[in-house]
């Protein structure tokens, strides 16, 4: 079994490490938050004192960090590039802008380090179950070398194309999720105001064409008024900012994404940045002066 480095032990990173441990791998971990390190060390991981230590000891380093600037900080400036042996694979599973992934890859290439961009979908529940969907960009041979290891965390691992292709695929995913939660919130508030039970509406339509994984995951949370993350509004703002920037770069207008972004901005300004993105429902609750509940 392989010794794997893992940097970034947040909501997603912690259960992902635990699934690598379950598959029998040795995992050397690092995070700036000591409590997050302790959590996975108690499950069997080894804590590293620095990023440099992870880079020196592991031929596969997985990163699960908030955004591009943190991945650049860890990989380019924080010690990975400086300390990793040529041939080391850096498998970045954070959701970042495709242009930043290309920039990091170019810097890694110069040192003989193989960088892939490989964000995930599925959220905390699927990270815990080991059934994430992984979308990968970069060298296909390198991808084939690590595919089996990644399979311990995922139900689906798809190579989407050149470096940046994984990140672009994730942006598409995030646009669809944000607009789906917005549509669900708008439609369920209509039912609430019209005096039709949102719970009955959910039961009636979840198996039809409007049904979705998003609806199944988020409507029960909205009906309970439970907005504990899950996936934070602040992170979704980050993803839509990356989507809008990329859309403008490639000449693909994103009018509904822009509207969803302003809803999220309104929620953040109101103090909900750390809520789950199902709190998009709260925006509609404010507009309509009512709550979508059982
Ligand atoms: P999180 O904020 O819970 O975790 C991020 C972790 O990175 C934290 O533990 C933080 O301390 C650590 N970190 C930040 N800067 C660091 C640095 N310089 N060195 C070492 N560690 C550092 O975020 P998360 O929810 O786990 O998400 C991680 C990534 O996965 C994000 O890109 C997010 O968009 C993506 N993602 C999240 C979900 C979800 O449901 N939470 C789903 C799919 C994808």
mmCIF file with all atom_site columns, N, CA and C and ligand atoms in Angstrom, residues 7-14 30-33 36 51 64-67 70 73-74 93-96 119-125 132 170 174 230-232 235-236 238-239 276-277, ligand 1:
data_model
loop_
_atom_site.group_PDB
_atom_site.id
_atom_site.type_symbol
_atom_site.label_atom_id
_atom_site.label_alt_id
_atom_site.label_comp_id
_atom_site.label_asym_id
_atom_site.label_entity_id
_atom_site.label_seq_id
_atom_site.pdbx_PDB_ins_code
_atom_site.Cartn_x
_atom_site.Cartn_y
_atom_site.Cartn_z
_atom_site.occupancy
_atom_site.B_iso_or_equiv
_atom_site.pdbx_formal_charge
_atom_site.auth_seq_id
_atom_site.auth_comp_id
_atom_site.auth_asym_id
_atom_site.auth_atom_id
_atom_site.pdbx_PDB_model_num
ATOM   1   N N   . UNK A 1 7   ? -3.203  17.114 2.521   1.00 0.00 ? 7   UNK A N   1
ATOM   2   C CA  . UNK A 1 7   ? -3.147  18.468 3.095   1.00 0.00 ? 7   UNK A CA  1
ATOM   3   C C   . UNK A 1 7   ? -4.497  19.145 2.915   1.00 0.00 ? 7   UNK A C   1
ATOM   4   N N   . UNK A 1 8   ? -5.108  19.563 4.052   1.00 0.00 ? 8   UNK A N   1
ATOM   5   C CA  . UNK A 1 8   ? -6.430  20.192 4.025   1.00 0.00 ? 8   UNK A CA  1
ATOM   6   C C   . UNK A 1 8   ? -7.457  19.245 4.602   1.00 0.00 ? 8   UNK A C   1
ATOM   7   N N   . UNK A 1 9   ? -7.714  19.396 5.918   1.00 0.00 ? 9   UNK A N   1
ATOM   8   C CA  . UNK A 1 9   ? -8.527  18.420 6.647   1.00 0.00 ? 9   UNK A CA  1
ATOM   9   C C   . UNK A 1 9   ? -9.797  19.073 7.177   1.00 0.00 ? 9   UNK A C   1
ATOM   10  N N   . UNK A 1 10  ? -10.562 19.674 6.261   1.00 0.00 ? 10  UNK A N   1
ATOM   11  C CA  . UNK A 1 10  ? -11.817 20.323 6.665   1.00 0.00 ? 10  UNK A CA  1
ATOM   12  C C   . UNK A 1 10  ? -12.980 19.357 6.600   1.00 0.00 ? 10  UNK A C   1
ATOM   13  N N   . UNK A 1 11  ? -14.149 19.912 6.309   1.00 0.00 ? 11  UNK A N   1
ATOM   14  C CA  . UNK A 1 11  ? -15.379 19.108 6.243   1.00 0.00 ? 11  UNK A CA  1
ATOM   15  C C   . UNK A 1 11  ? -15.174 17.914 5.303   1.00 0.00 ? 11  UNK A C   1
ATOM   16  N N   . UNK A 1 12  ? -14.514 18.145 4.175   1.00 0.00 ? 12  UNK A N   1
ATOM   17  C CA  . UNK A 1 12  ? -14.330 17.086 3.174   1.00 0.00 ? 12  UNK A CA  1
ATOM   18  C C   . UNK A 1 12  ? -13.075 16.245 3.439   1.00 0.00 ? 12  UNK A C   1
ATOM   19  N N   . UNK A 1 13  ? -11.967 16.925 3.737   1.00 0.00 ? 13  UNK A N   1
ATOM   20  C CA  . UNK A 1 13  ? -10.684 16.233 3.864   1.00 0.00 ? 13  UNK A CA  1
ATOM   21  C C   . UNK A 1 13  ? -10.706 15.153 4.937   1.00 0.00 ? 13  UNK A C   1
ATOM   22  N N   . UNK A 1 14  ? -11.337 15.437 6.084   1.00 0.00 ? 14  UNK A N   1
ATOM   23  C CA  . UNK A 1 14  ? -11.330 14.466 7.191   1.00 0.00 ? 14  UNK A CA  1
ATOM   24  C C   . UNK A 1 14  ? -11.939 13.116 6.778   1.00 0.00 ? 14  UNK A C   1
ATOM   25  N N   . UNK A 1 30  ? -1.522  17.030 7.046   1.00 0.00 ? 30  UNK A N   1
ATOM   26  C CA  . UNK A 1 30  ? -1.152  18.366 7.522   1.00 0.00 ? 30  UNK A CA  1
ATOM   27  C C   . UNK A 1 30  ? -2.338  19.323 7.341   1.00 0.00 ? 30  UNK A C   1
ATOM   28  N N   . UNK A 1 31  ? -2.542  20.165 8.363   1.00 0.00 ? 31  UNK A N   1
ATOM   29  C CA  . UNK A 1 31  ? -3.534  21.252 8.282   1.00 0.00 ? 31  UNK A CA  1
ATOM   30  C C   . UNK A 1 31  ? -3.085  22.329 9.256   1.00 0.00 ? 31  UNK A C   1
ATOM   31  N N   . UNK A 1 32  ? -3.493  23.581 8.997   1.00 0.00 ? 32  UNK A N   1
ATOM   32  C CA  . UNK A 1 32  ? -3.117  24.651 9.922   1.00 0.00 ? 32  UNK A CA  1
ATOM   33  C C   . UNK A 1 32  ? -3.989  24.631 11.181  1.00 0.00 ? 32  UNK A C   1
ATOM   34  N N   . UNK A 1 33  ? -5.076  23.866 11.160  1.00 0.00 ? 33  UNK A N   1
ATOM   35  C CA  . UNK A 1 33  ? -5.930  23.761 12.354  1.00 0.00 ? 33  UNK A CA  1
ATOM   36  C C   . UNK A 1 33  ? -5.605  22.447 13.081  1.00 0.00 ? 33  UNK A C   1
ATOM   37  N N   . UNK A 1 36  ? -8.226  19.626 13.607  1.00 0.00 ? 36  UNK A N   1
ATOM   38  C CA  . UNK A 1 36  ? -8.550  18.814 12.417  1.00 0.00 ? 36  UNK A CA  1
ATOM   39  C C   . UNK A 1 36  ? -7.521  17.704 12.230  1.00 0.00 ? 36  UNK A C   1
ATOM   40  N N   . UNK A 1 51  ? 4.477   21.081 5.810   1.00 0.00 ? 51  UNK A N   1
ATOM   41  C CA  . UNK A 1 51  ? 4.190   20.682 4.427   1.00 0.00 ? 51  UNK A CA  1
ATOM   42  C C   . UNK A 1 51  ? 5.442   20.037 3.830   1.00 0.00 ? 51  UNK A C   1
ATOM   43  N N   . UNK A 1 64  ? -6.816  19.253 -0.370  1.00 0.00 ? 64  UNK A N   1
ATOM   44  C CA  . UNK A 1 64  ? -8.265  19.514 -0.303  1.00 0.00 ? 64  UNK A CA  1
ATOM   45  C C   . UNK A 1 64  ? -8.454  20.828 0.454   1.00 0.00 ? 64  UNK A C   1
ATOM   46  N N   . UNK A 1 65  ? -8.155  21.922 -0.240  1.00 0.00 ? 65  UNK A N   1
ATOM   47  C CA  . UNK A 1 65  ? -8.068  23.256 0.352   1.00 0.00 ? 65  UNK A CA  1
ATOM   48  C C   . UNK A 1 65  ? -9.212  24.138 -0.159  1.00 0.00 ? 65  UNK A C   1
ATOM   49  N N   . UNK A 1 66  ? -9.427  25.302 0.472   1.00 0.00 ? 66  UNK A N   1
ATOM   50  C CA  . UNK A 1 66  ? -10.594 26.096 0.078   1.00 0.00 ? 66  UNK A CA  1
ATOM   51  C C   . UNK A 1 66  ? -10.609 26.564 -1.382  1.00 0.00 ? 66  UNK A C   1
ATOM   52  N N   . UNK A 1 67  ? -9.511  27.156 -1.872  1.00 0.00 ? 67  UNK A N   1
ATOM   53  C CA  . UNK A 1 67  ? -9.559  27.795 -3.195  1.00 0.00 ? 67  UNK A CA  1
ATOM   54  C C   . UNK A 1 67  ? -8.145  27.890 -3.793  1.00 0.00 ? 67  UNK A C   1
ATOM   55  N N   . UNK A 1 70  ? -5.026  29.243 -1.792  1.00 0.00 ? 70  UNK A N   1
ATOM   56  C CA  . UNK A 1 70  ? -4.489  28.326 -0.772  1.00 0.00 ? 70  UNK A CA  1
ATOM   57  C C   . UNK A 1 70  ? -3.708  27.188 -1.436  1.00 0.00 ? 70  UNK A C   1
ATOM   58  N N   . UNK A 1 73  ? -0.479  28.645 -2.363  1.00 0.00 ? 73  UNK A N   1
ATOM   59  C CA  . UNK A 1 73  ? 0.310   28.850 -1.145  1.00 0.00 ? 73  UNK A CA  1
ATOM   60  C C   . UNK A 1 73  ? 0.976   27.540 -0.696  1.00 0.00 ? 73  UNK A C   1
ATOM   61  N N   . UNK A 1 74  ? 0.208   26.457 -0.701  1.00 0.00 ? 74  UNK A N   1
ATOM   62  C CA  . UNK A 1 74  ? 0.737   25.174 -0.216  1.00 0.00 ? 74  UNK A CA  1
ATOM   63  C C   . UNK A 1 74  ? 1.705   24.551 -1.228  1.00 0.00 ? 74  UNK A C   1
ATOM   64  N N   . UNK A 1 93  ? -7.721  18.089 -5.137  1.00 0.00 ? 93  UNK A N   1
ATOM   65  C CA  . UNK A 1 93  ? -9.152  17.807 -5.171  1.00 0.00 ? 93  UNK A CA  1
ATOM   66  C C   . UNK A 1 93  ? -9.989  19.013 -4.738  1.00 0.00 ? 93  UNK A C   1
ATOM   67  N N   . UNK A 1 94  ? -9.333  20.165 -4.503  1.00 0.00 ? 94  UNK A N   1
ATOM   68  C CA  . UNK A 1 94  ? -10.040 21.398 -4.164  1.00 0.00 ? 94  UNK A CA  1
ATOM   69  C C   . UNK A 1 94  ? -10.769 21.909 -5.404  1.00 0.00 ? 94  UNK A C   1
ATOM   70  N N   . UNK A 1 95  ? -11.808 22.738 -5.190  1.00 0.00 ? 95  UNK A N   1
ATOM   71  C CA  . UNK A 1 95  ? -12.490 23.368 -6.333  1.00 0.00 ? 95  UNK A CA  1
ATOM   72  C C   . UNK A 1 95  ? -11.850 24.731 -6.562  1.00 0.00 ? 95  UNK A C   1
ATOM   73  N N   . UNK A 1 96  ? -11.142 24.879 -7.678  1.00 0.00 ? 96  UNK A N   1
ATOM   74  C CA  . UNK A 1 96  ? -10.442 26.134 -7.964  1.00 0.00 ? 96  UNK A CA  1
ATOM   75  C C   . UNK A 1 96  ? -10.712 26.546 -9.415  1.00 0.00 ? 96  UNK A C   1
ATOM   76  N N   . UNK A 1 119 ? -11.357 18.106 -8.817  1.00 0.00 ? 119 UNK A N   1
ATOM   77  C CA  . UNK A 1 119 ? -12.380 18.419 -7.813  1.00 0.00 ? 119 UNK A CA  1
ATOM   78  C C   . UNK A 1 119 ? -13.449 17.331 -7.698  1.00 0.00 ? 119 UNK A C   1
ATOM   79  N N   . UNK A 1 120 ? -14.251 17.461 -6.664  1.00 0.00 ? 120 UNK A N   1
ATOM   80  C CA  . UNK A 1 120 ? -15.239 16.417 -6.371  1.00 0.00 ? 120 UNK A CA  1
ATOM   81  C C   . UNK A 1 120 ? -16.633 17.009 -6.246  1.00 0.00 ? 120 UNK A C   1
ATOM   82  N N   . UNK A 1 121 ? -17.621 16.142 -6.392  1.00 0.00 ? 121 UNK A N   1
ATOM   83  C CA  . UNK A 1 121 ? -18.999 16.508 -6.094  1.00 0.00 ? 121 UNK A CA  1
ATOM   84  C C   . UNK A 1 121 ? -19.582 15.433 -5.192  1.00 0.00 ? 121 UNK A C   1
ATOM   85  N N   . UNK A 1 122 ? -20.556 15.830 -4.376  1.00 0.00 ? 122 UNK A N   1
ATOM   86  C CA  . UNK A 1 122 ? -21.201 14.839 -3.506  1.00 0.00 ? 122 UNK A CA  1
ATOM   87  C C   . UNK A 1 122 ? -21.322 15.333 -2.073  1.00 0.00 ? 122 UNK A C   1
ATOM   88  N N   . UNK A 1 123 ? -20.474 16.279 -1.701  1.00 0.00 ? 123 UNK A N   1
ATOM   89  C CA  . UNK A 1 123 ? -20.592 16.861 -0.367  1.00 0.00 ? 123 UNK A CA  1
ATOM   90  C C   . UNK A 1 123 ? -20.157 15.924 0.741   1.00 0.00 ? 123 UNK A C   1
ATOM   91  N N   . UNK A 1 124 ? -20.354 16.388 1.973   1.00 0.00 ? 124 UNK A N   1
ATOM   92  C CA  . UNK A 1 124 ? -19.895 15.643 3.147   1.00 0.00 ? 124 UNK A CA  1
ATOM   93  C C   . UNK A 1 124 ? -20.481 14.225 3.223   1.00 0.00 ? 124 UNK A C   1
ATOM   94  N N   . UNK A 1 125 ? -21.801 14.039 2.965   1.00 0.00 ? 125 UNK A N   1
ATOM   95  C CA  . UNK A 1 125 ? -22.340 12.670 3.097   1.00 0.00 ? 125 UNK A CA  1
ATOM   96  C C   . UNK A 1 125 ? -21.620 11.667 2.191   1.00 0.00 ? 125 UNK A C   1
ATOM   97  N N   . UNK A 1 132 ? -17.853 9.737  -3.596  1.00 0.00 ? 132 UNK A N   1
ATOM   98  C CA  . UNK A 1 132 ? -17.766 11.021 -4.300  1.00 0.00 ? 132 UNK A CA  1
ATOM   99  C C   . UNK A 1 132 ? -17.706 10.806 -5.810  1.00 0.00 ? 132 UNK A C   1
ATOM   100 N N   . UNK A 1 170 ? -16.255 21.059 -12.705 1.00 0.00 ? 170 UNK A N   1
ATOM   101 C CA  . UNK A 1 170 ? -16.783 21.386 -11.373 1.00 0.00 ? 170 UNK A CA  1
ATOM   102 C C   . UNK A 1 170 ? -17.550 22.718 -11.399 1.00 0.00 ? 170 UNK A C   1
ATOM   103 N N   . UNK A 1 174 ? -21.329 23.346 -10.154 1.00 0.00 ? 174 UNK A N   1
ATOM   104 C CA  . UNK A 1 174 ? -21.705 24.337 -9.140  1.00 0.00 ? 174 UNK A CA  1
ATOM   105 C C   . UNK A 1 174 ? -22.770 25.311 -9.645  1.00 0.00 ? 174 UNK A C   1
ATOM   106 N N   . UNK A 1 230 ? -22.406 20.750 5.970   1.00 0.00 ? 230 UNK A N   1
ATOM   107 C CA  . UNK A 1 230 ? -22.566 20.826 4.555   1.00 0.00 ? 230 UNK A CA  1
ATOM   108 C C   . UNK A 1 230 ? -21.639 21.760 3.762   1.00 0.00 ? 230 UNK A C   1
ATOM   109 N N   . UNK A 1 231 ? -22.212 22.331 2.786   1.00 0.00 ? 231 UNK A N   1
ATOM   110 C CA  . UNK A 1 231 ? -21.472 23.169 1.848   1.00 0.00 ? 231 UNK A CA  1
ATOM   111 C C   . UNK A 1 231 ? -21.827 24.625 2.124   1.00 0.00 ? 231 UNK A C   1
ATOM   112 N N   . UNK A 1 232 ? -20.802 25.376 2.528   1.00 0.00 ? 232 UNK A N   1
ATOM   113 C CA  . UNK A 1 232 ? -21.051 26.739 3.014   1.00 0.00 ? 232 UNK A CA  1
ATOM   114 C C   . UNK A 1 232 ? -21.338 27.724 1.874   1.00 0.00 ? 232 UNK A C   1
ATOM   115 N N   . UNK A 1 235 ? -18.286 29.248 0.388   1.00 0.00 ? 235 UNK A N   1
ATOM   116 C CA  . UNK A 1 235 ? -17.589 28.423 -0.619  1.00 0.00 ? 235 UNK A CA  1
ATOM   117 C C   . UNK A 1 235 ? -18.319 28.471 -1.959  1.00 0.00 ? 235 UNK A C   1
ATOM   118 N N   . UNK A 1 236 ? -19.647 28.543 -1.901  1.00 0.00 ? 236 UNK A N   1
ATOM   119 C CA  . UNK A 1 236 ? -20.384 28.600 -3.174  1.00 0.00 ? 236 UNK A CA  1
ATOM   120 C C   . UNK A 1 236 ? -20.168 29.952 -3.864  1.00 0.00 ? 236 UNK A C   1
ATOM   121 N N   . UNK A 1 238 ? -17.395 31.570 -3.708  1.00 0.00 ? 238 UNK A N   1
ATOM   122 C CA  . UNK A 1 238 ? -16.071 31.375 -4.311  1.00 0.00 ? 238 UNK A CA  1
ATOM   123 C C   . UNK A 1 238 ? -16.207 30.648 -5.658  1.00 0.00 ? 238 UNK A C   1
ATOM   124 N N   . UNK A 1 239 ? -17.017 29.592 -5.699  1.00 0.00 ? 239 UNK A N   1
ATOM   125 C CA  . UNK A 1 239 ? -17.170 28.821 -6.948  1.00 0.00 ? 239 UNK A CA  1
ATOM   126 C C   . UNK A 1 239 ? -17.844 29.647 -8.042  1.00 0.00 ? 239 UNK A C   1
ATOM   127 N N   . UNK A 1 276 ? -25.246 26.420 5.408   1.00 0.00 ? 276 UNK A N   1
ATOM   128 C CA  . UNK A 1 276 ? -25.282 25.565 4.227   1.00 0.00 ? 276 UNK A CA  1
ATOM   129 C C   . UNK A 1 276 ? -25.944 26.330 3.068   1.00 0.00 ? 276 UNK A C   1
ATOM   130 N N   . UNK A 1 277 ? -25.586 25.962 1.830   1.00 0.00 ? 277 UNK A N   1
ATOM   131 C CA  . UNK A 1 277 ? -26.177 26.678 0.683   1.00 0.00 ? 277 UNK A CA  1
ATOM   132 C C   . UNK A 1 277 ? -27.676 26.435 0.524   1.00 0.00 ? 277 UNK A C   1
HETATM 133 P P1  . LIG B 2 .   ? -13.169 23.561 4.804   1.00 0.00 ? 1   LIG B P1  1
HETATM 134 O O1  . LIG B 2 .   ? -13.068 25.040 4.921   1.00 0.00 ? 1   LIG B O1  1
HETATM 135 O O2  . LIG B 2 .   ? -14.011 22.806 5.769   1.00 0.00 ? 1   LIG B O2  1
HETATM 136 O O3  . LIG B 2 .   ? -11.682 22.904 4.838   1.00 0.00 ? 1   LIG B O3  1
HETATM 137 C C1  . LIG B 2 .   ? -10.530 23.468 4.303   1.00 0.00 ? 1   LIG B C1  1
HETATM 138 C C2  . LIG B 2 .   ? -9.334  23.046 5.152   1.00 0.00 ? 1   LIG B C2  1
HETATM 139 O O4  . LIG B 2 .   ? -8.138  23.570 4.552   1.00 0.00 ? 1   LIG B O4  1
HETATM 140 C C3  . LIG B 2 .   ? -9.396  23.582 6.582   1.00 0.00 ? 1   LIG B C3  1
HETATM 141 O O5  . LIG B 2 .   ? -9.194  22.549 7.514   1.00 0.00 ? 1   LIG B O5  1
HETATM 142 C C4  . LIG B 2 .   ? -8.255  24.607 6.624   1.00 0.00 ? 1   LIG B C4  1
HETATM 143 O O6  . LIG B 2 .   ? -7.649  24.734 7.881   1.00 0.00 ? 1   LIG B O6  1
HETATM 144 C C5  . LIG B 2 .   ? -7.297  24.017 5.604   1.00 0.00 ? 1   LIG B C5  1
HETATM 145 N N1  . LIG B 2 .   ? -6.339  25.002 5.095   1.00 0.00 ? 1   LIG B N1  1
HETATM 146 C C6  . LIG B 2 .   ? -6.579  26.234 4.590   1.00 0.00 ? 1   LIG B C6  1
HETATM 147 N N2  . LIG B 2 .   ? -5.441  26.828 4.220   1.00 0.00 ? 1   LIG B N2  1
HETATM 148 C C7  . LIG B 2 .   ? -4.439  25.950 4.498   1.00 0.00 ? 1   LIG B C7  1
HETATM 149 C C8  . LIG B 2 .   ? -3.041  25.972 4.345   1.00 0.00 ? 1   LIG B C8  1
HETATM 150 N N3  . LIG B 2 .   ? -2.425  27.043 3.837   1.00 0.00 ? 1   LIG B N3  1
HETATM 151 N N4  . LIG B 2 .   ? -2.334  24.890 4.736   1.00 0.00 ? 1   LIG B N4  1
HETATM 152 C C9  . LIG B 2 .   ? -2.946  23.798 5.244   1.00 0.00 ? 1   LIG B C9  1
HETATM 153 N N5  . LIG B 2 .   ? -4.285  23.710 5.414   1.00 0.00 ? 1   LIG B N5  1
HETATM 154 C C10 . LIG B 2 .   ? -5.011  24.777 5.051   1.00 0.00 ? 1   LIG B C10 1
HETATM 155 O O7  . LIG B 2 .   ? -13.624 23.274 3.304   1.00 0.00 ? 1   LIG B O7  1
HETATM 156 P P2  . LIG B 2 .   ? -14.293 21.943 2.709   1.00 0.00 ? 1   LIG B P2  1
HETATM 157 O O8  . LIG B 2 .   ? -15.772 22.062 2.804   1.00 0.00 ? 1   LIG B O8  1
HETATM 158 O O9  . LIG B 2 .   ? -13.598 20.752 3.239   1.00 0.00 ? 1   LIG B O9  1
HETATM 159 O O10 . LIG B 2 .   ? -13.935 22.150 1.153   1.00 0.00 ? 1   LIG B O10 1
HETATM 160 C C11 . LIG B 2 .   ? -12.631 21.927 0.619   1.00 0.00 ? 1   LIG B C11 1
HETATM 161 C C12 . LIG B 2 .   ? -12.719 22.055 -0.895  1.00 0.00 ? 1   LIG B C12 1
HETATM 162 O O11 . LIG B 2 .   ? -13.647 21.094 -1.402  1.00 0.00 ? 1   LIG B O11 1
HETATM 163 C C13 . LIG B 2 .   ? -13.209 23.429 -1.360  1.00 0.00 ? 1   LIG B C13 1
HETATM 164 O O12 . LIG B 2 .   ? -12.570 23.797 -2.560  1.00 0.00 ? 1   LIG B O12 1
HETATM 165 C C14 . LIG B 2 .   ? -14.692 23.178 -1.616  1.00 0.00 ? 1   LIG B C14 1
HETATM 166 O O13 . LIG B 2 .   ? -15.225 24.086 -2.567  1.00 0.00 ? 1   LIG B O13 1
HETATM 167 C C15 . LIG B 2 .   ? -14.664 21.747 -2.131  1.00 0.00 ? 1   LIG B C15 1
HETATM 168 N N6  . LIG B 2 .   ? -15.904 20.986 -1.935  1.00 0.00 ? 1   LIG B N6  1
HETATM 169 C C16 . LIG B 2 .   ? -16.589 21.040 -0.758  1.00 0.00 ? 1   LIG B C16 1
HETATM 170 C C17 . LIG B 2 .   ? -17.778 20.305 -0.627  1.00 0.00 ? 1   LIG B C17 1
HETATM 171 C C18 . LIG B 2 .   ? -18.599 20.355 0.657   1.00 0.00 ? 1   LIG B C18 1
HETATM 172 O O14 . LIG B 2 .   ? -19.751 19.902 0.636   1.00 0.00 ? 1   LIG B O14 1
HETATM 173 N N7  . LIG B 2 .   ? -18.072 20.863 1.768   1.00 0.00 ? 1   LIG B N7  1
HETATM 174 C C19 . LIG B 2 .   ? -18.248 19.544 -1.687  1.00 0.00 ? 1   LIG B C19 1
HETATM 175 C C20 . LIG B 2 .   ? -17.514 19.470 -2.855  1.00 0.00 ? 1   LIG B C20 1
HETATM 176 C C21 . LIG B 2 .   ? -16.332 20.203 -2.975  1.00 0.00 ? 1   LIG B C21 1
#
